[in-house]
mmCIF file with all atom_site columns, C-alpha atoms in Angstrom:
data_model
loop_
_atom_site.group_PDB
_atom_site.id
_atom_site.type_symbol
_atom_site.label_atom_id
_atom_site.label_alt_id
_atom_site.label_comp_id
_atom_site.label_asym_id
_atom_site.label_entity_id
_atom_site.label_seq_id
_atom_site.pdbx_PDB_ins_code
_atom_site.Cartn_x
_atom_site.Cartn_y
_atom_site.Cartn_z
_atom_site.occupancy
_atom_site.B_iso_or_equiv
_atom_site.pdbx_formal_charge
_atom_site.auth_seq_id
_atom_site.auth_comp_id
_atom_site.auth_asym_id
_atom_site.auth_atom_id
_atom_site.pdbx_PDB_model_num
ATOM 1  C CA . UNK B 1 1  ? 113.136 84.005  100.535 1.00 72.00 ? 1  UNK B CA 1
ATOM 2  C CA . UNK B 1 2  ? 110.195 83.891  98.518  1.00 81.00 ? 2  UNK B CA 1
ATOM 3  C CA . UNK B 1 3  ? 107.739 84.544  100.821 1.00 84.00 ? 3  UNK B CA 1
ATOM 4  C CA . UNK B 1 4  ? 109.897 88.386  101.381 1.00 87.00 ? 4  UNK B CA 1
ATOM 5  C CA . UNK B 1 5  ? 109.581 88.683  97.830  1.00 86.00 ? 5  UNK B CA 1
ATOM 6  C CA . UNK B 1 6  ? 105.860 88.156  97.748  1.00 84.00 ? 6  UNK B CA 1
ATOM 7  C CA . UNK B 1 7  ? 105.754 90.246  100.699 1.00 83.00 ? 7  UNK B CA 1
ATOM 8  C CA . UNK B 1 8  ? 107.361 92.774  98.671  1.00 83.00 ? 8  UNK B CA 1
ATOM 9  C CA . UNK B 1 9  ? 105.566 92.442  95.301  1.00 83.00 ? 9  UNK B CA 1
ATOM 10 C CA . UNK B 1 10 ? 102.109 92.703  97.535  1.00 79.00 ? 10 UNK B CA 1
ATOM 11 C CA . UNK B 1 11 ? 102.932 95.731  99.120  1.00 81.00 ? 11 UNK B CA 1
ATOM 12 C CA . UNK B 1 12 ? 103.852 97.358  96.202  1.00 80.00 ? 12 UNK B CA 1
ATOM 13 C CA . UNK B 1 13 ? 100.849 96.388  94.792  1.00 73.00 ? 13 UNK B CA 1
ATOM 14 C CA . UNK B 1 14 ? 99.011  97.738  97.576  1.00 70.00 ? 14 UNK B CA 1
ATOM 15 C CA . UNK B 1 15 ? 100.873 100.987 96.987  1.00 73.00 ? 15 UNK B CA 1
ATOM 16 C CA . UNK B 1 16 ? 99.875  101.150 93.518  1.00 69.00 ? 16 UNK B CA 1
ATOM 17 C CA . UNK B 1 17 ? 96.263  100.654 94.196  1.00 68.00 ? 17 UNK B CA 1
ATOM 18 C CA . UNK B 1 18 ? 95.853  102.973 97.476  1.00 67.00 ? 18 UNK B CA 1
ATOM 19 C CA . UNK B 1 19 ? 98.305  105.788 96.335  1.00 69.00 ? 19 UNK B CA 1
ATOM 20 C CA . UNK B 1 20 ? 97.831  105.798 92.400  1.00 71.00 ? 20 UNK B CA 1
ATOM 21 C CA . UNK B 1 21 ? 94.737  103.947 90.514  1.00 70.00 ? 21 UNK B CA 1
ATOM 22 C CA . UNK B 1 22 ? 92.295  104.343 94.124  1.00 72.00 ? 22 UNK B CA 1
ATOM 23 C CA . UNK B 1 23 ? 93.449  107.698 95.705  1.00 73.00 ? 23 UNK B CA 1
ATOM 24 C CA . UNK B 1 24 ? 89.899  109.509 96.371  1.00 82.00 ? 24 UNK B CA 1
ATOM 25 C CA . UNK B 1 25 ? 88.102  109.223 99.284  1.00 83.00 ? 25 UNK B CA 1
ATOM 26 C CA . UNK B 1 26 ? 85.216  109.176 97.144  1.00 89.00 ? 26 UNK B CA 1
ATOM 27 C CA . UNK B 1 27 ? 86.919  106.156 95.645  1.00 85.00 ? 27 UNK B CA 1
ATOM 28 C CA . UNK B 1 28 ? 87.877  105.129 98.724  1.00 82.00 ? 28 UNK B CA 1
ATOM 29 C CA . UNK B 1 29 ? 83.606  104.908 100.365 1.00 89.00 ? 29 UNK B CA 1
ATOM 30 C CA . UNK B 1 30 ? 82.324  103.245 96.992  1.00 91.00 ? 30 UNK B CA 1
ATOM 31 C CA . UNK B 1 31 ? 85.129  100.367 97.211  1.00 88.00 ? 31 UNK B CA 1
ATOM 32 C CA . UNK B 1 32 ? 84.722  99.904  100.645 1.00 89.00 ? 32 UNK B CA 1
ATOM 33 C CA . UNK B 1 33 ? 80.878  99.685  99.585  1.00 94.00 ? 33 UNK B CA 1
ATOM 34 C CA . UNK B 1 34 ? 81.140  97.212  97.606  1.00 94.00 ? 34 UNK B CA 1
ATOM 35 C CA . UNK B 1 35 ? 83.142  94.996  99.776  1.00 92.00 ? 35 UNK B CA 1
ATOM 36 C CA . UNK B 1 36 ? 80.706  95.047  102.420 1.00 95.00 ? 36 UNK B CA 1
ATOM 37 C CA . UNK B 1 37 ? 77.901  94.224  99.596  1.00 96.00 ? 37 UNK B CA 1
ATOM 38 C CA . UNK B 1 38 ? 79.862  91.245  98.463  1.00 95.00 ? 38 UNK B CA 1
ATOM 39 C CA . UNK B 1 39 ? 80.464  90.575  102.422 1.00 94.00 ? 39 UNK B CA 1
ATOM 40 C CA . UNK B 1 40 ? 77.040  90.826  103.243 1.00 97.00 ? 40 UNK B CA 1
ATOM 41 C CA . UNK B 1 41 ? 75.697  88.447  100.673 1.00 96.00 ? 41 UNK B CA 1
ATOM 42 C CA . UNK B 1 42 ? 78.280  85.968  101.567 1.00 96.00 ? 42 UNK B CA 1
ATOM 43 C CA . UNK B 1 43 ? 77.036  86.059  104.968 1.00 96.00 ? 43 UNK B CA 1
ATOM 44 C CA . UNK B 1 44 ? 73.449  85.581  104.168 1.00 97.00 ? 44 UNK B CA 1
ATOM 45 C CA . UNK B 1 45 ? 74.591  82.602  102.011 1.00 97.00 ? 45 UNK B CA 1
ATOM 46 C CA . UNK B 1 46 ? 73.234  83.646  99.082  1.00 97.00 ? 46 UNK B CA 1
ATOM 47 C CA . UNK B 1 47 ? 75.911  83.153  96.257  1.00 96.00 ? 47 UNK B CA 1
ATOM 48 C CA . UNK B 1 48 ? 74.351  84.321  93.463  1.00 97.00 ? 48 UNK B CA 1
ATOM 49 C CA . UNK B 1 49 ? 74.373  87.590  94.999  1.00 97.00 ? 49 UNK B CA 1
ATOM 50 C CA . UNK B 1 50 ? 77.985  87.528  95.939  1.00 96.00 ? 50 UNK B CA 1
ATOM 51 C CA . UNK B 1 51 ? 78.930  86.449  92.178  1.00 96.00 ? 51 UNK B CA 1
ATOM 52 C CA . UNK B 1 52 ? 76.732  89.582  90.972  1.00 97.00 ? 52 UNK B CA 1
ATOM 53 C CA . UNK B 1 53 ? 78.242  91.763  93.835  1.00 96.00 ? 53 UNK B CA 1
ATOM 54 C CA . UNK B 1 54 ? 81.820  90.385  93.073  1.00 94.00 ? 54 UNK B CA 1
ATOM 55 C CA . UNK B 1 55 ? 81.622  90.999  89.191  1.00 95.00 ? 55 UNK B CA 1
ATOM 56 C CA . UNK B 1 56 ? 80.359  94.832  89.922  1.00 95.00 ? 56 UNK B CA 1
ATOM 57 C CA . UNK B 1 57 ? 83.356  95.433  91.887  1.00 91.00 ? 57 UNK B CA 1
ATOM 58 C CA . UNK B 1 58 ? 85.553  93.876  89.380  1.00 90.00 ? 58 UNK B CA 1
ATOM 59 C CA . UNK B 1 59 ? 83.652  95.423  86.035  1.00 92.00 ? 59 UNK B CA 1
ATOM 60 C CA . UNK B 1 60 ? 84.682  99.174  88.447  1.00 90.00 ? 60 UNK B CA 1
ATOM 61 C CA . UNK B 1 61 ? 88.437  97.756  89.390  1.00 85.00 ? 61 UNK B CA 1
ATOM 62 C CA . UNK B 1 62 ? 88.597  96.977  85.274  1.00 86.00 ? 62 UNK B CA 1
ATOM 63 C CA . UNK B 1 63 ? 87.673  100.267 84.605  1.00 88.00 ? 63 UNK B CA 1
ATOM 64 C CA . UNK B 1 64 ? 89.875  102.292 86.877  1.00 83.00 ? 64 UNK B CA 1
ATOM 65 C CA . UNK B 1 65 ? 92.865  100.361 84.895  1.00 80.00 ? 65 UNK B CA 1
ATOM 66 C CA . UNK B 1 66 ? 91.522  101.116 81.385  1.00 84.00 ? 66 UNK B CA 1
ATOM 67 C CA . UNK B 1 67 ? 91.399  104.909 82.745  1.00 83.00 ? 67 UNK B CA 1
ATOM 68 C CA . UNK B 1 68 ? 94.434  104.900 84.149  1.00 78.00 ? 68 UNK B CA 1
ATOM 69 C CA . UNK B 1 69 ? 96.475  103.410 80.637  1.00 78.00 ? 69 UNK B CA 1
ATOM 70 C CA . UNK B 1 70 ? 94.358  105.796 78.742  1.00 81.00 ? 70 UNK B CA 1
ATOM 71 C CA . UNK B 1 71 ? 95.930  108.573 80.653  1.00 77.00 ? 71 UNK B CA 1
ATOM 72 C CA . UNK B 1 72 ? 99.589  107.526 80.737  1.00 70.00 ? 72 UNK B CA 1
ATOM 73 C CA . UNK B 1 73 ? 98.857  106.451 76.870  1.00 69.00 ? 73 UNK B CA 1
ATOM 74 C CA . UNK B 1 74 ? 100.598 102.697 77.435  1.00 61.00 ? 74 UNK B CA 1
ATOM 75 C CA . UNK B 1 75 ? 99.091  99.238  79.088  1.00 56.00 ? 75 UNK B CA 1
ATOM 76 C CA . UNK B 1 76 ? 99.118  98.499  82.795  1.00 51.00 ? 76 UNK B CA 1
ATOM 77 C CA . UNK B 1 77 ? 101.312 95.739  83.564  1.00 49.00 ? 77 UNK B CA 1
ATOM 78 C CA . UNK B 1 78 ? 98.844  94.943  86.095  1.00 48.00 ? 78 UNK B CA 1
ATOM 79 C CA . UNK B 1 79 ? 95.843  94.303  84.304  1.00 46.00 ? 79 UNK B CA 1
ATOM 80 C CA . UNK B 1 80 ? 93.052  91.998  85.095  1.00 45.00 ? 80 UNK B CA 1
ATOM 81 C CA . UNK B 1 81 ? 91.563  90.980  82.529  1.00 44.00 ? 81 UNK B CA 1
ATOM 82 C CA . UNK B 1 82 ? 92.638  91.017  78.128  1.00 43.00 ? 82 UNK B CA 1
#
């Protein structure tokens, strides 16, 4: 049972973030971007890298929330960080 509700709480998640906050392509090649970035640097065993790589991608994800309250005028339930 609770691994269907995770399961469900995920994909509705993954809903929010593909549909909703992330729904540009443009969006779409910078995130995918910066995955491979923070992919690559894991690869090459360099963490510091990563850790830059990984806060850039979270600094943008943090953003799209803020822009996405300050259009529906209220806070996201799913923010990241307070």
């Amino acid at each position: 049972h609770l691994m269907t509700v995770l399961g469900d709480v995920m994909e509705s998640m993954l809903e929010f973030h593909r549909f909703t906050l992330l729904d540009t392509d443009e969006e779409d090649n910078l995130l995918l971007e910066q995955h491979r970035k923070i992919c690559a640097s894991i690869e090459q065993g360099d963490p510091q890298a990563a850790a830059a790589a990984m806060a850039e991608h979270l600094d943008h994800i943090i953003s799209c929330y803020a822009q996405e309250e300050q259009k529906d005028g209220k806070p996201s339930s799913r923010r990241l960080a307070g």
